[in-house]
Short mmCIF file of C-alpha atoms and ligand atoms in Angstrom, two decimals:
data_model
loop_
_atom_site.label_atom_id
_atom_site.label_comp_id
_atom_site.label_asym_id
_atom_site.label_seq_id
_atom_site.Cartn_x
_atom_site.Cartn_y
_atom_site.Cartn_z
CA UNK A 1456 51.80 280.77 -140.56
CA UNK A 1457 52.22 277.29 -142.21
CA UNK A 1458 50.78 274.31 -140.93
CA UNK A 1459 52.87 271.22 -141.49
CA UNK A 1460 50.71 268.12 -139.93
CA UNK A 1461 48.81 270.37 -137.71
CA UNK A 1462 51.15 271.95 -136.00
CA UNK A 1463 51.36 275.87 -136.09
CA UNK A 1464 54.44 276.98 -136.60
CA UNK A 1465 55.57 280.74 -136.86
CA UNK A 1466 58.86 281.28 -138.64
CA UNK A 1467 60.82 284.73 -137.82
CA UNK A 1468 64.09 286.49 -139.83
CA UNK A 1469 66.05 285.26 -142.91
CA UNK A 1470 66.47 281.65 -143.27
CA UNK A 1471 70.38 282.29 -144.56
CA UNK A 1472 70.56 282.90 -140.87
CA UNK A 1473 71.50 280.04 -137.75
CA UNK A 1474 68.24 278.67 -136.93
CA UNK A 1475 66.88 278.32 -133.40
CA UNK A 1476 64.07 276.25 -132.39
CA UNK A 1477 61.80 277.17 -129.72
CA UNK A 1478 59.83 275.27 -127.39
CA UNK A 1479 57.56 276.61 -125.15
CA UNK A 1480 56.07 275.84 -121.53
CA UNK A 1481 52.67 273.79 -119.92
CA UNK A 1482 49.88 276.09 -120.65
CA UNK A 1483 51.49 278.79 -122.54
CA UNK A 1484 51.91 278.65 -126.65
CA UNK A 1485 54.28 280.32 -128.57
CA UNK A 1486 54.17 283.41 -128.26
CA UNK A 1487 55.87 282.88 -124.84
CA UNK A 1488 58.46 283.39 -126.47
CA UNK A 1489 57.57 286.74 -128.13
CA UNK A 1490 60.32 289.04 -126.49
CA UNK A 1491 63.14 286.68 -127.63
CA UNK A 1492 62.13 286.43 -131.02
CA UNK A 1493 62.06 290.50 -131.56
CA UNK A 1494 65.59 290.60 -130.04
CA UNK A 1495 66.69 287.44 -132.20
CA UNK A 1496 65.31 287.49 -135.21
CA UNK A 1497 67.71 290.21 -136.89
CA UNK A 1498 70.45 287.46 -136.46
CA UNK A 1499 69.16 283.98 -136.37
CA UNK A 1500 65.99 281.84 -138.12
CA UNK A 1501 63.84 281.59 -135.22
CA UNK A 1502 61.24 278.80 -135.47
CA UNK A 1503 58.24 279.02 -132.84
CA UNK A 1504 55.08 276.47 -132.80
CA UNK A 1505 52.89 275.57 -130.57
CA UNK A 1506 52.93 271.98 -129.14
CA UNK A 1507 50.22 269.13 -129.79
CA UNK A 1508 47.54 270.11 -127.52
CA UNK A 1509 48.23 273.72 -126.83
CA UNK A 1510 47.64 276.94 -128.42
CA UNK A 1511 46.49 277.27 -132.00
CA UNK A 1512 47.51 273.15 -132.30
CA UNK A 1513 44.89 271.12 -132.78
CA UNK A 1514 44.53 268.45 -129.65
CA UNK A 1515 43.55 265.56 -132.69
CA UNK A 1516 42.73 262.73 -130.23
CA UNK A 1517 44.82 263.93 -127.41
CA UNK A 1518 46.99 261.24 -126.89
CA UNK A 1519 50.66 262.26 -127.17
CA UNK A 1520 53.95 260.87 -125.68
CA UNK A 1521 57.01 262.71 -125.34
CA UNK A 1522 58.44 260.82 -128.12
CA UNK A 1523 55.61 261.88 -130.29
CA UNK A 1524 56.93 265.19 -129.34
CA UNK A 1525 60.37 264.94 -130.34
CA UNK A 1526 58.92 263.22 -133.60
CA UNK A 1527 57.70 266.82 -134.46
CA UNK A 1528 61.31 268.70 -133.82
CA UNK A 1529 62.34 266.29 -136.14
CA UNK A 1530 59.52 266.75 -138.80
CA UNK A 1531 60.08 270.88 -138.50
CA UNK A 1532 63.88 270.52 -139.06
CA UNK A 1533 62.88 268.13 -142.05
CA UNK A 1534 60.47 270.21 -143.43
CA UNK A 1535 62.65 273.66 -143.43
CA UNK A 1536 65.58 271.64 -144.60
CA UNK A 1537 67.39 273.08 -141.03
CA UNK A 1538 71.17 272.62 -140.35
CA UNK A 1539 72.60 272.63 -137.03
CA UNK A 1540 70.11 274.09 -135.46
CA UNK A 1541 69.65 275.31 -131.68
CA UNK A 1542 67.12 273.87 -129.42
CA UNK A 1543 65.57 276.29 -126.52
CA UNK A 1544 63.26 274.66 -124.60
CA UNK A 1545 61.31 276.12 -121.27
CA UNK A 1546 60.22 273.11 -118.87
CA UNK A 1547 57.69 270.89 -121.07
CA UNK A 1548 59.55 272.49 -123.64
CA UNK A 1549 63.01 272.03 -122.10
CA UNK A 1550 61.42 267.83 -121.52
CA UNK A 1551 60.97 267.86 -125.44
CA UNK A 1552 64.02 269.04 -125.93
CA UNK A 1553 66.29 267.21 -123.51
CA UNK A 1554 64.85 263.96 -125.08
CA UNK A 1555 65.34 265.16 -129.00
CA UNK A 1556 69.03 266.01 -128.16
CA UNK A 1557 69.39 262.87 -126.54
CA UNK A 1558 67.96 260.87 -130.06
CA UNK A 1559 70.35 262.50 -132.07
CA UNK A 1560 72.27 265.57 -130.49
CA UNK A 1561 75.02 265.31 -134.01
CA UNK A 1562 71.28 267.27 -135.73
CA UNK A 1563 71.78 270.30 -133.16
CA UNK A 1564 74.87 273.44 -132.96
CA UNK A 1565 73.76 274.12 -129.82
CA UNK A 1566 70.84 273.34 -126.90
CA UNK A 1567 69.25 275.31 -124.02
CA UNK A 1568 67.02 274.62 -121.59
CA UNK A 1569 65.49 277.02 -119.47
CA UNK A 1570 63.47 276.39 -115.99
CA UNK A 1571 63.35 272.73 -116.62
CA UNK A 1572 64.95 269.30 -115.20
CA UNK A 1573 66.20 266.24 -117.20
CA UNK A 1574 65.18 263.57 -114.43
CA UNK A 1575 61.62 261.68 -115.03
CA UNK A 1576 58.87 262.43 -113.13
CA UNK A 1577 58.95 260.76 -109.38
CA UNK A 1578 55.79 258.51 -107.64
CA UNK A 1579 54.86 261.94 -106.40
CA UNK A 1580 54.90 264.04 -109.51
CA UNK A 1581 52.76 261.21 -111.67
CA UNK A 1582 50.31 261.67 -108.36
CA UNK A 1583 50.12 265.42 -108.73
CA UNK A 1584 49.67 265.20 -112.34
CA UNK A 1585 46.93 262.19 -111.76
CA UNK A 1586 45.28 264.84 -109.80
CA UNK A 1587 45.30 267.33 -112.34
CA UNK A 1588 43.67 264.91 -114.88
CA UNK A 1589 40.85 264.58 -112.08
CA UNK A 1590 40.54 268.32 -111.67
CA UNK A 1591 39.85 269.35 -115.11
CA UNK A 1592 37.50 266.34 -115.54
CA UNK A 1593 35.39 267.50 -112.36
CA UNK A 1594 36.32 270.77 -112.12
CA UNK A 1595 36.86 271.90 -115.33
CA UNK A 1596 40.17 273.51 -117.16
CA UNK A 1597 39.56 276.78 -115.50
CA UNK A 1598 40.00 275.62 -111.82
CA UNK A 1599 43.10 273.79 -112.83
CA UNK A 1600 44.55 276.58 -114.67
CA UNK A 1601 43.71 278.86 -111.25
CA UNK A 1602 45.60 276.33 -109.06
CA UNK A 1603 48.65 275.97 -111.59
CA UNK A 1604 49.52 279.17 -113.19
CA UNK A 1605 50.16 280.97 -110.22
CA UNK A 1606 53.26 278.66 -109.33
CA UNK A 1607 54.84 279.30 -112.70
CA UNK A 1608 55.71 283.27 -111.64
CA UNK A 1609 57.15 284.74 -109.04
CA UNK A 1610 55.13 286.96 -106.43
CA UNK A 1611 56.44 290.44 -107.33
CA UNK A 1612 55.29 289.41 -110.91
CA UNK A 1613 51.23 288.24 -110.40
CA UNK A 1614 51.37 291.50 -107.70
CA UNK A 1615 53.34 294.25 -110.26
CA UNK A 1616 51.77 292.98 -113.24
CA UNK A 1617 48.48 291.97 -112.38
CA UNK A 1618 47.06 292.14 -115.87
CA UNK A 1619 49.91 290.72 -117.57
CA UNK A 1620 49.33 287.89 -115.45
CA UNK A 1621 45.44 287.52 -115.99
CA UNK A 1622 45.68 287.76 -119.80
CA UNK A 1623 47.85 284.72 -119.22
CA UNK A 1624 45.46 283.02 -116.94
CA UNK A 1625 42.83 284.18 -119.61
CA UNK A 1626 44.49 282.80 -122.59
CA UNK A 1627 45.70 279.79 -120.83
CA UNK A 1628 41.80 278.85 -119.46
CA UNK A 1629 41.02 279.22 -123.45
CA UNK A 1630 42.96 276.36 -124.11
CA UNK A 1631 41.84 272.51 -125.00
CA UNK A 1632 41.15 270.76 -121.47
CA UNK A 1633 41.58 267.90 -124.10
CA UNK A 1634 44.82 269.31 -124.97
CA UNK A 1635 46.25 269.85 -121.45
CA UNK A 1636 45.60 265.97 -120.01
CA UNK A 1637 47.29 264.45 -123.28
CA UNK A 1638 50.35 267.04 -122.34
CA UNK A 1639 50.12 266.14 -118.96
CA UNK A 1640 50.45 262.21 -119.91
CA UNK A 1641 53.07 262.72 -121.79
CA UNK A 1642 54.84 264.56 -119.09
CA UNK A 1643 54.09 261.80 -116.78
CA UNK A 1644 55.54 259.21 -118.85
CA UNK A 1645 58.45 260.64 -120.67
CA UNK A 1646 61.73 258.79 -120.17
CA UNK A 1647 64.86 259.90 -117.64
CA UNK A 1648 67.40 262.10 -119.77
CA UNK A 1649 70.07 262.31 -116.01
CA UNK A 1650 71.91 259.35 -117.49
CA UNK A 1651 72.56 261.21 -120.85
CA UNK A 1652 73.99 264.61 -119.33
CA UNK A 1653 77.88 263.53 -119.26
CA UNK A 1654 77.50 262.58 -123.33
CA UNK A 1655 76.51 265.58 -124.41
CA UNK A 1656 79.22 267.63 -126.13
CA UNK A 1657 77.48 270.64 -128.28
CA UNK A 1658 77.85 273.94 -126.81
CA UNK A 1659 75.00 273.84 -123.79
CA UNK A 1660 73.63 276.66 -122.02
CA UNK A 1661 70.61 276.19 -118.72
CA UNK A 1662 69.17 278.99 -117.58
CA UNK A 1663 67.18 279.10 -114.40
CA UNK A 1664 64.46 281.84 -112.05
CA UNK A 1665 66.06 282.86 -108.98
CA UNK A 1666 62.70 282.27 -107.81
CA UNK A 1667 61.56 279.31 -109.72
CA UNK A 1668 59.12 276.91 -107.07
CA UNK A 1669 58.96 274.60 -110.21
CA UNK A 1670 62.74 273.54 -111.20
CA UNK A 1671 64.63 275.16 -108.52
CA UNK A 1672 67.98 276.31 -108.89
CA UNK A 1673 70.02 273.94 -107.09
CA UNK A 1674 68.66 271.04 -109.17
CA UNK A 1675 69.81 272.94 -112.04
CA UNK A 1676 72.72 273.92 -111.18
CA UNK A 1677 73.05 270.09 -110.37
CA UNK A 1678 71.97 269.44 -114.25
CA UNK A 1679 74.27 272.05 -115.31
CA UNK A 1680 77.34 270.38 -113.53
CA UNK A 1681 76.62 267.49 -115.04
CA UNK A 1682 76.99 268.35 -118.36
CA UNK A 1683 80.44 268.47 -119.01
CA UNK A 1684 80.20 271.77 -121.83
CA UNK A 1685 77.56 273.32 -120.05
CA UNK A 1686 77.07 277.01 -118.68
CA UNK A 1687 74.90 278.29 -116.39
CA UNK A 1688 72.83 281.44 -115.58
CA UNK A 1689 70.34 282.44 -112.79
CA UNK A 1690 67.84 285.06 -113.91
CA UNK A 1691 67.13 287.28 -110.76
CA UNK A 1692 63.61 288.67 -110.20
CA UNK A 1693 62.03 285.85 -111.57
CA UNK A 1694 59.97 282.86 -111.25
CA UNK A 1695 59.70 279.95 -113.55
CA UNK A 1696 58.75 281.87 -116.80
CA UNK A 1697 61.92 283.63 -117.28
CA UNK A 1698 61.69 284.99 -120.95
CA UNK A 1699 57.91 286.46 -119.63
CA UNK A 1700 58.89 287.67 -116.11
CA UNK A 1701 62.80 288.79 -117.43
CA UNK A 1702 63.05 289.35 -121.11
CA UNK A 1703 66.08 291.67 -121.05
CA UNK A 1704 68.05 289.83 -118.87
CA UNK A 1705 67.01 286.38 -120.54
CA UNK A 1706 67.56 288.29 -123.63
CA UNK A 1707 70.94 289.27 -123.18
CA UNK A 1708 71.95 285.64 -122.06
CA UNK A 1709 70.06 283.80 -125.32
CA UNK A 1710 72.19 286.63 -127.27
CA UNK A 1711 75.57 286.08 -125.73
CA UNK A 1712 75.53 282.31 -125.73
CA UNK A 1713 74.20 282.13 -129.45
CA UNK A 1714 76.82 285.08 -130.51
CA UNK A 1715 78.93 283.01 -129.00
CA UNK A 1716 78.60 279.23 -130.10
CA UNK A 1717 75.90 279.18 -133.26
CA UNK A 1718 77.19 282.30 -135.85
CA UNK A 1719 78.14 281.30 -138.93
C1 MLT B 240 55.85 273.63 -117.47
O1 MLT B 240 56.00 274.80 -117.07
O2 MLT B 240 56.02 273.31 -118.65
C2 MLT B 240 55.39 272.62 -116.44
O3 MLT B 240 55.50 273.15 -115.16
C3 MLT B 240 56.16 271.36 -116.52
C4 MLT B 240 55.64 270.32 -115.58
O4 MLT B 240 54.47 270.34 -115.20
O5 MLT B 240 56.42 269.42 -115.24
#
């Protein structure tokens, strides 16, 4: 797994192969992603890491901005010499990644954002996440990682796959409480992509839970009409963490759109 200025990056198939950059969710690391990468990774350079803060990542001094963020999508496609490459981004992610296509979106064949919005937070989001802050630093990370990671699945998933979901909560509580306030302030102050949605002009695909509490489906849909190339898919049976809750069918949409708009 190479390290390129602390970040953990895990690198999957031939690099003579369309790359795709993935970008994972609040709380989760890379192998979120896991189930995409074994149906990909036969056809395209798939690029995982987990982000500043999470995962195997160091959380340095914890204090990261969205921008510092993007800096690192543009440090991996520097490093691996990447052209054209997709972005995939799940809601944090799919914040990183609405913001990197909006710095440059001539570096990228193709973007997709899954379970995520392009609009900055609202007075009452930077309250909830001022909240969170105040948990974990009374609290602890555990209690806020009890309160949030239920609202990232769907019911049928925490009650069908109970233990799936409590490795998650496991693996998530093992996590840097440093690591998840520097996230969370970065959340809170990114910048407002909505503006940006009519300029976009790669091939753009937005993929949304049926179920999702977090980025519902109407605002997506809303995003998705918006962007003037854009398609859009609902994932049914499914909460906010599609590719966990739905691999096949999130699977089979990742597989048609890249067939599709980033071969050769
Ligand atoms: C995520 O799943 O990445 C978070 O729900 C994003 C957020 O807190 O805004």
């Amino acid at each position: 797994m190479p390290v390129y200025h602390g970040l953990h990056i895990n690198e999957h198939g031939s690099r003579e192969n369309p790359a795709v950059i993935f970008l994972h969710g609040f709380c989760f690391d890379s192998s979120m992603w896991d189930e995409q990468i074994a149906a990909l990774q036969d056809d395209f350079f798939c690029i995982t890491y987990d982000i500043r803060g999470m995962g195997k990542t160091d959380a340095g001094d914890g204090q990261f901005t969205m921008e510092s963020f993007v800096d690192d999508v543009y440090m991996i496609i520097e490093e691996y010499g990447l052209e054209k490459p997709a972005i995939c981004g799940l809601s944090m992610g799919g914040y990183i990644a609405f913001r990197t296509v909006e710095r440059a979106q001539e570096t990228f064949g193709a973007a997709i954002f899954c379970d995520t919005r392009a609009t900055a937070d609202k007075n009452e989001a930077k309250l909830k996440r001022a909240n969170a802050i105040k948990t974990i630093n009374h609290e602890g990370l555990g209690t806020f990682i009890d309160n949030f990671l239920p609202t990232t699945v769907s019911d049928g998933f925490m009650e069908e796959r109970a233990e799936e979901f409590a490795n998650l909560v496991r693996k998530a509580k093992s996590g840097s409480a440093l690591g998840v306030k520097g996230c969370t302030l970065a959340m809170q102050g990114r910048t407002d992509t909505w503006d940006f949605l009519p300029e976009i002009n790669i091939p753009t695909l937005l993929i949304c839970g049926e179920e999702d509490a977090l980025s519902p489906v109407e605002e997506m849909r809303e995003t998705a009409e918006r962007i003037p190339c854009a398609e859009f898919k609902v994932v049914s049976g499914s909460g906010h963490m599609t590719p966990i809750e739905q691999p096949q069918q999130v699977n089979e949409i990742l597989k048609s759109f890249l067939d599709k708009h980033h071969k050769g």
